[in-house]
Coordinates of C-alpha atoms in Angstrom, one line a residue:
M1 CA 20.8 -7.5 -3.2
T2 CA 20.9 -5.8 -6.5
G3 CA 19.3 -2.9 -8.3
V4 CA 17.8 -0.9 -5.4
A5 CA 20.6 -1.8 -3.0
H6 CA 23.2 -0.2 -5.2
A7 CA 21.3 3.0 -5.7
P8 CA 18.6 3.4 -3.1
W9 CA 17.8 6.9 -4.2
R10 CA 17.2 6.0 -7.9
E11 CA 15.9 2.5 -8.8
S12 CA 17.4 0.6 -11.6
E13 CA 15.3 -0.5 -14.6
T14 CA 15.0 -4.1 -13.3
L15 CA 14.3 -5.6 -10.0
A16 CA 16.2 -8.7 -9.0
Q17 CA 14.1 -11.7 -8.4
D18 CA 15.5 -12.2 -4.9
E19 CA 14.9 -8.6 -3.8
P20 CA 12.5 -8.6 -0.9
W21 CA 9.7 -6.2 -1.8
P22 CA 8.7 -4.3 0.1
P23 CA 10.9 -5.2 3.0
S24 CA 8.8 -6.4 6.0
A25 CA 11.4 -5.4 8.5
E26 CA 13.3 -2.2 8.6
R27 CA 17.0 -2.4 7.8
P28 CA 19.6 0.3 8.4
G29 CA 19.1 2.9 5.7
D30 CA 21.2 5.5 4.0
W31 CA 20.4 9.0 2.8
G32 CA 18.3 7.6 -0.1
D33 CA 16.1 5.6 2.3
V34 CA 15.7 8.7 4.5
L35 CA 14.7 10.8 1.4
I36 CA 12.1 8.3 0.3
A37 CA 10.7 8.0 3.9
G38 CA 10.6 11.8 4.1
L39 CA 8.6 12.0 0.8
A40 CA 6.1 9.4 2.0
L41 CA 5.7 11.4 5.3
A42 CA 5.2 14.6 3.2
A43 CA 2.5 12.9 1.2
L44 CA 0.6 11.9 4.3
T45 CA 1.0 15.3 5.9
L46 CA 0.0 17.4 2.8
S47 CA -3.3 15.6 2.6
W48 CA -4.4 17.6 5.7
T49 CA -3.4 21.0 4.3
G50 CA -6.5 21.8 2.2
I51 CA -6.3 25.3 3.7
L52 CA -3.4 25.9 1.2
G53 CA -5.8 25.4 -1.7
A54 CA -4.2 24.7 -5.1
L55 CA -0.7 24.8 -3.6
S56 CA -1.5 21.7 -1.5
I57 CA -2.6 19.8 -4.6
L58 CA 0.5 20.9 -6.5
L59 CA 2.8 19.8 -3.6
Q60 CA 1.1 16.4 -3.5
L61 CA 1.6 16.0 -7.2
A62 CA 5.2 16.9 -6.8
V63 CA 5.7 14.3 -4.1
L64 CA 4.0 11.6 -6.3
G65 CA 6.3 12.5 -9.2
A66 CA 9.3 12.3 -7.0
L67 CA 8.3 8.8 -5.6
V68 CA 7.7 7.5 -9.1
W69 CA 11.0 8.9 -10.4
L70 CA 13.0 7.5 -7.5
K71 CA 11.3 4.1 -7.4
P72 CA 9.6 3.4 -10.8
V73 CA 9.8 -0.4 -10.7
T74 CA 8.6 -0.6 -7.2
V75 CA 5.7 1.7 -7.8
I76 CA 4.7 0.0 -11.1
D77 CA 4.9 -3.4 -9.4
A78 CA 2.6 -2.1 -6.6
F79 CA 0.0 -1.1 -9.1
K80 CA 0.2 -4.5 -10.7
R81 CA -0.3 -6.2 -7.4
G82 CA -3.1 -3.9 -6.4
W83 CA -5.0 -4.2 -9.7
P84 CA -8.5 -4.4 -8.0
L85 CA -7.9 -0.9 -6.6
L86 CA -7.4 0.3 -10.2
I87 CA -11.0 -0.4 -10.8
V88 CA -12.0 1.9 -8.0
G89 CA -9.8 4.6 -9.4
V90 CA -10.9 4.2 -13.0
L91 CA -14.7 3.9 -12.5
P92 CA -15.2 7.6 -11.5
C93 CA -13.5 8.6 -14.7
L94 CA -15.5 6.2 -16.7
S95 CA -18.7 7.6 -15.3
T96 CA -18.0 10.6 -17.5
L97 CA -19.5 8.5 -20.3
W98 CA -22.9 8.5 -18.7
S99 CA -22.7 11.5 -16.4
T100 CA -25.3 14.2 -16.4
V101 CA -22.4 16.7 -16.1
P102 CA -19.5 15.0 -18.0
G103 CA -17.0 17.7 -17.3
V104 CA -17.4 17.5 -13.6
S105 CA -17.1 13.7 -13.5
L106 CA -14.0 13.7 -15.6
R107 CA -12.3 16.4 -13.5
Y108 CA -13.1 15.0 -10.1
G109 CA -12.6 11.4 -11.3
A110 CA -9.1 12.2 -12.5
Q111 CA -8.4 13.9 -9.2
L112 CA -9.6 10.8 -7.3
A113 CA -7.4 8.6 -9.5
V114 CA -4.4 10.7 -8.6
T115 CA -5.3 10.4 -4.9
L116 CA -5.3 6.6 -5.3
A117 CA -1.9 6.8 -7.1
I118 CA -0.4 8.8 -4.2
A119 CA -1.7 6.2 -1.7
V120 CA -0.4 3.2 -3.6
A121 CA 3.0 5.0 -4.2
V122 CA 3.4 5.7 -0.5
V123 CA 2.6 2.1 0.4
A124 CA 4.9 0.8 -2.3
V125 CA 8.0 2.5 -0.9
S126 CA 7.2 2.1 2.8
P127 CA 7.8 -0.9 5.1
L128 CA 4.6 -1.5 7.1
R129 CA 6.0 -0.3 10.4
T130 CA 7.4 2.8 8.7
Y131 CA 3.9 3.6 7.3
V132 CA 2.3 3.3 10.7
R133 CA 4.9 5.6 12.1
G134 CA 4.4 8.0 9.2
V135 CA 0.6 8.1 9.9
F136 CA 1.3 8.9 13.5
L137 CA 4.0 11.6 12.9
S138 CA 2.0 13.3 10.1
T139 CA -1.2 13.5 12.1
L140 CA 0.6 14.6 15.3
M141 CA 2.2 17.5 13.4
I142 CA -1.1 18.6 12.0
L143 CA -2.7 18.3 15.4
A144 CA 0.0 20.5 16.9
I145 CA -0.5 23.1 14.2
C146 CA -4.3 23.0 14.8
I147 CA -3.8 23.5 18.5
V148 CA -1.4 26.4 18.0
Y149 CA -3.6 28.0 15.3
G150 CA -6.4 27.8 17.7
R151 CA -9.3 28.6 15.4
R152 CA -12.7 27.5 16.8
G153 CA -16.0 26.7 15.1
A154 CA -19.6 26.4 16.1
S155 CA -21.2 23.3 17.6
A156 CA -24.5 22.6 19.3
E157 CA -22.7 22.9 22.6
G158 CA -20.6 26.0 21.8
P159 CA -17.3 26.8 20.1
V160 CA -14.9 23.9 19.6
L161 CA -11.4 23.6 18.1
I162 CA -11.3 23.2 14.3
G163 CA -7.8 24.5 13.6
I164 CA -6.8 24.5 10.0
L165 CA -9.3 21.8 9.1
G166 CA -12.5 23.8 9.2
S167 CA -14.9 21.4 11.0
K168 CA -15.2 19.6 14.2
N169 CA -15.7 16.2 12.5
A170 CA -12.5 16.5 10.6
M171 CA -10.8 17.5 13.9
A172 CA -12.2 14.5 15.6
F173 CA -11.0 12.2 12.8
L174 CA -7.5 13.7 13.1
A175 CA -7.4 13.2 16.8
Q176 CA -8.7 9.7 16.4
L177 CA -5.8 8.8 14.1
V178 CA -3.3 10.4 16.4
L179 CA -4.7 8.3 19.3
V180 CA -4.8 4.9 17.5
S181 CA -1.6 5.3 15.6
G182 CA 0.1 6.6 18.7
V183 CA -0.9 3.6 20.7
A184 CA 0.3 1.3 17.8
V185 CA 3.7 3.1 17.7
L186 CA 4.1 3.3 21.5
G187 CA 3.4 -0.3 22.1
D188 CA 5.7 -1.6 19.3
G189 CA 9.1 -2.3 20.8
R190 CA 10.7 -2.3 17.3
Q191 CA 9.7 1.3 16.6
P192 CA 12.6 3.7 17.2
L193 CA 12.6 5.5 20.5
W194 CA 12.5 8.9 18.8
A195 CA 9.1 8.0 17.4
R196 CA 7.7 6.3 20.5
L197 CA 8.5 9.2 22.9
P198 CA 6.3 11.8 21.0
A199 CA 3.4 9.3 21.5
L200 CA 3.6 10.0 25.3
A201 CA 2.5 13.6 24.5
G202 CA 0.4 12.9 21.4
I203 CA -2.0 10.4 23.0
P204 CA -3.1 12.7 25.8
A205 CA -3.5 15.6 23.4
A206 CA -5.6 13.5 21.1
L207 CA -7.8 12.4 24.0
F208 CA -8.3 16.0 25.1
V209 CA -9.3 17.1 21.6
L210 CA -11.8 14.2 21.4
A211 CA -13.2 14.9 24.8
T212 CA -13.7 18.6 24.1
G213 CA -14.6 18.4 20.4
Q214 CA -18.3 17.6 20.8
S215 CA -18.1 14.9 18.1
A216 CA -20.1 11.9 19.3
G217 CA -19.2 9.9 16.2
G218 CA -15.5 10.7 16.6
M219 CA -15.5 9.4 20.2
I220 CA -17.4 6.2 19.2
T221 CA -15.1 5.4 16.3
A222 CA -12.0 6.3 18.4
V223 CA -13.0 3.7 21.0
L224 CA -13.8 1.3 18.2
G225 CA -10.4 1.8 16.7
L226 CA -8.7 1.1 20.0
V227 CA -10.8 -2.0 20.7
L228 CA -10.1 -3.4 17.2
L229 CA -6.4 -2.5 17.5
A230 CA -6.1 -4.3 20.8
G231 CA -8.1 -7.2 19.5
F232 CA -6.1 -7.9 16.4
A233 CA -2.8 -7.3 18.1
G234 CA -3.8 -9.7 20.9
L235 CA -4.2 -12.5 18.3
A236 CA -0.4 -12.9 18.7
W237 CA -1.0 -14.5 22.1
L238 CA -3.5 -17.0 20.8
P239 CA -2.7 -20.4 19.2
P240 CA -3.2 -20.3 15.4
K241 CA -6.4 -22.3 15.6
G242 CA -8.0 -19.7 18.0
R243 CA -7.0 -16.7 16.0
A244 CA -9.6 -17.1 13.2
A245 CA -12.4 -17.5 15.8
A246 CA -11.3 -14.4 17.7
A247 CA -11.0 -12.4 14.5
A248 CA -14.5 -13.4 13.4
I249 CA -15.9 -12.2 16.8
L250 CA -14.1 -8.8 16.3
V251 CA -15.6 -8.4 12.8
L252 CA -19.1 -9.6 13.9
M253 CA -19.2 -7.0 16.6
L254 CA -19.2 -4.3 13.8
A255 CA -22.6 -5.5 12.5
P256 CA -24.7 -4.2 15.4
L257 CA -22.6 -1.0 15.4
A258 CA -23.3 -0.5 11.7
A259 CA -27.0 -1.1 12.3
A260 CA -26.9 1.5 15.0
M261 CA -25.5 4.2 12.7
P262 CA -28.5 6.5 13.2
I263 CA -27.4 6.8 16.9
L264 CA -23.8 7.5 15.9
V265 CA -25.1 10.2 13.5
E266 CA -26.1 12.1 16.7
E267 CA -23.0 14.1 15.8
A268 CA -24.8 15.4 12.7
Q269 CA -27.4 17.2 14.7
T270 CA -25.4 20.4 14.2
F271 CA -25.7 19.6 10.5
A272 CA -29.4 20.2 10.9
S273 CA -29.3 23.3 13.2
D274 CA -26.1 25.1 12.4
V275 CA -25.4 24.2 8.7
L276 CA -28.8 23.6 7.2
H277 CA -30.7 25.8 9.6
K278 CA -33.5 23.3 9.8
D279 CA -35.9 22.6 12.6
A280 CA -34.5 20.2 15.1
G281 CA -37.5 17.9 14.6
L282 CA -36.5 17.3 10.9
T283 CA -33.0 16.0 10.7
G284 CA -31.3 17.0 7.5
R285 CA -29.7 13.6 7.1
D286 CA -33.1 11.8 6.9
W287 CA -34.2 14.1 4.2
L288 CA -30.9 13.7 2.3
W289 CA -31.0 9.9 2.5
A290 CA -34.6 9.9 1.2
F291 CA -33.6 12.2 -1.6
A292 CA -30.6 10.0 -2.5
D293 CA -32.9 7.0 -2.6
R294 CA -35.1 8.8 -5.1
L295 CA -32.1 9.6 -7.3
I296 CA -30.9 6.0 -7.1
A297 CA -34.4 4.9 -8.2
D298 CA -34.2 7.3 -11.2
R299 CA -31.0 5.7 -12.6
P300 CA -30.5 2.5 -10.7
L301 CA -28.0 0.7 -12.9
I302 CA -25.3 3.2 -13.9
G303 CA -26.1 6.3 -11.8
H304 CA -25.7 10.0 -12.5
G305 CA -21.9 10.3 -12.7
Y306 CA -19.3 11.1 -10.1
R307 CA -20.0 14.3 -8.2
S308 CA -22.5 15.4 -10.9
I309 CA -25.5 15.8 -8.5
W310 CA -23.6 18.2 -6.2
L311 CA -21.7 20.1 -8.8
G312 CA -24.2 20.3 -11.7
D313 CA -26.3 23.2 -12.8
D314 CA -29.7 21.6 -13.3
A315 CA -32.8 21.9 -11.2
T316 CA -31.8 19.0 -8.9
T317 CA -28.5 20.5 -7.9
I318 CA -30.0 24.0 -7.5
G319 CA -32.8 22.7 -5.4
L320 CA -30.5 20.7 -3.1
L321 CA -28.1 23.7 -2.6
R322 CA -31.0 26.0 -1.9
W323 CA -32.5 23.6 0.6
A324 CA -29.1 23.4 2.3
G325 CA -28.6 27.1 2.2
L326 CA -25.4 26.7 0.2
T327 CA -24.1 28.3 -3.0
D328 CA -21.5 25.6 -3.7
G329 CA -21.7 21.8 -3.4
K330 CA -17.9 21.0 -3.6
G331 CA -17.6 19.8 0.0
F332 CA -21.2 18.6 0.4
H333 CA -22.5 15.0 0.2
F334 CA -25.3 12.7 1.3
H335 CA -23.7 11.7 4.7
D336 CA -23.7 8.1 3.6
N337 CA -21.0 7.0 1.3
Y338 CA -22.7 3.8 0.3
R339 CA -25.7 5.8 -1.0
E340 CA -23.3 8.3 -2.6
W341 CA -21.7 5.5 -4.6
A342 CA -25.2 4.3 -5.8
V343 CA -26.2 7.8 -6.8
D344 CA -23.0 8.4 -8.7
F345 CA -22.3 4.9 -10.2
G346 CA -25.6 3.1 -9.9
L347 CA -26.1 -0.1 -8.1
V348 CA -23.7 -1.9 -10.5
G349 CA -20.9 0.5 -9.9
A350 CA -21.5 0.6 -6.1
A351 CA -21.3 -3.2 -6.1
V352 CA -18.0 -3.2 -8.0
I353 CA -16.5 -0.7 -5.6
G354 CA -17.9 -2.6 -2.6
L355 CA -16.5 -5.9 -3.9
A356 CA -13.0 -4.4 -4.5
L357 CA -12.8 -2.7 -1.1
G358 CA -14.5 -5.7 0.6
A359 CA -11.9 -8.1 -0.9
S360 CA -9.2 -5.7 0.4
G361 CA -10.7 -5.9 3.9
V362 CA -10.9 -9.7 3.8
R363 CA -7.2 -9.9 2.8
L364 CA -6.2 -7.5 5.6
I365 CA -8.0 -9.6 8.1
V366 CA -6.4 -12.8 6.8
N367 CA -3.0 -11.1 7.0
A368 CA -3.7 -9.9 10.6
V369 CA -4.7 -13.4 11.6
S370 CA -1.8 -15.3 10.0
R371 CA 0.9 -12.8 11.0
P372 CA -0.5 -10.9 14.0
G373 CA 1.2 -7.8 15.4
L374 CA 0.6 -4.1 16.1
A375 CA 1.4 -2.9 12.6
P376 CA -1.0 -5.3 10.8
A377 CA -3.5 -4.7 13.5
F378 CA -3.4 -1.0 12.9
V379 CA -4.1 -1.1 9.2
T380 CA -6.8 -3.8 9.7
A381 CA -8.5 -1.9 12.5
M382 CA -8.5 1.4 10.8
F383 CA -9.8 -0.1 7.5
L384 CA -12.8 -1.5 9.5
V385 CA -13.3 1.9 11.2
M386 CA -13.4 3.6 7.9
A387 CA -16.0 1.1 6.7
V388 CA -18.2 2.1 9.6
R389 CA -17.5 5.9 9.2
A390 CA -18.5 5.6 5.5
K391 CA -22.1 5.0 6.7
V392 CA -22.3 8.6 7.9
E393 CA -19.6 10.5 6.0
N394 CA -18.0 10.7 2.6
V395 CA -14.6 9.0 2.5
F396 CA -14.4 9.2 -1.3
M397 CA -13.3 12.8 -2.1
P398 CA -10.2 13.8 -4.1
F399 CA -7.1 14.8 -2.2
Q400 CA -8.8 14.4 1.2
P401 CA -7.0 12.7 4.1
T402 CA -9.8 10.2 4.7
T403 CA -9.7 9.1 1.1
L404 CA -5.9 8.8 1.0
L405 CA -6.0 6.8 4.2
L406 CA -8.7 4.5 2.8
F407 CA -6.8 3.8 -0.4
A408 CA -3.6 3.3 1.5
L409 CA -5.1 0.8 3.9
A410 CA -6.7 -1.1 1.0
A411 CA -3.4 -1.1 -0.9
W412 CA -1.7 -2.9 2.0
A413 CA -4.0 -5.8 1.4
W414 CA -2.6 -6.3 -2.1
V415 CA 0.8 -4.7 -2.3
A416 CA 2.8 -6.2 0.5
P417 CA 2.9 -9.8 1.9
P418 CA 2.3 -10.1 5.6
P419 CA 5.5 -9.7 7.6
P420 CA 7.4 -12.7 9.0
L421 CA 5.9 -14.1 12.1
E422 CA 9.1 -13.4 14.1
D423 CA 9.2 -9.8 12.9
E424 CA 5.8 -9.0 14.5
A425 CA 6.1 -11.1 17.6
P426 CA 4.6 -9.4 20.7
Q427 CA 6.9 -7.2 22.7

């Protein structure tokens, strides 16, 4: 071991050819390893602290800078390996060239590129098992803060917990991550005991928040996440020839669920009644989807530019915001990320992003089949869950936890080779 092994807190200028990168199994670390793991955990945690405003963004930038300074060769190599994701990060910035509001597309495109950089850097410096543990601990901390904070928000059935996140859907997504990552950590015998024990409290807390949060979509995707986690982890008990068939069945089961997305969007009925103040007989999402389709037809090839529709100042933006009863479109979207891509980047750009992320999903599935275990199962299951959620939500927003998670999960497909078979054997 050379380079990093001699100075784990500050990487040398060259990386030895025989250096295992990134390590698939955790080794006893020193203070440098603890520092880097702490920075990665901080990046995951800070993505949930939008309530801090600009301070949260500055802290995330500081963490990114620290990771790049401490591990420059590792992070740069990660970007080289994950080059398809660079396309996803560059395209929103490039849309400035044809955007109807160039300044908006450049600003938010640059922010999205930084979000991608944070995700890749975290993956680059983290063994897979450490990353899964980091997702669990970071989301558990935020869930505890939300419960203690106690802020409640409106839903069709009455006030529900929204904590520091501001919406019941975000709260449900947080609880879902605590639940699925907690199960992945608790069931992994090679996770340290100090990380497994909190899962005994975190899993019931997440279940309680999901059960009382009045988010039908959150409940459905939480169940889906657990089923996919169990299914991909269970491949370890099958002979190699049977794993591919079982994995294909798991993936095919997503097709009818995706087709039934209008049912899952039942959670968005409060979107029509509480947010948009529309008549219950006219669901806001249907109108938004039809409007998005018209925008796509107007500029089908290259689109209108990243975030230009919601943050512009022309008649289209003003009309949308007036219809929604809003004065600012920063956090608003078409409730269908696939349509959102086509509106912003055209059918060509949406296809490019879809191919890059789709290829990531295929590689994750192949890794989970060839080297099954709870850690590979978690990243594969959550990536597929994100693909389903994208049908009814926007998972492509700068500095948002959903976006950071999506980019990190996709990065695992390119950055790290699958762990050795014996490292992820069933416990």
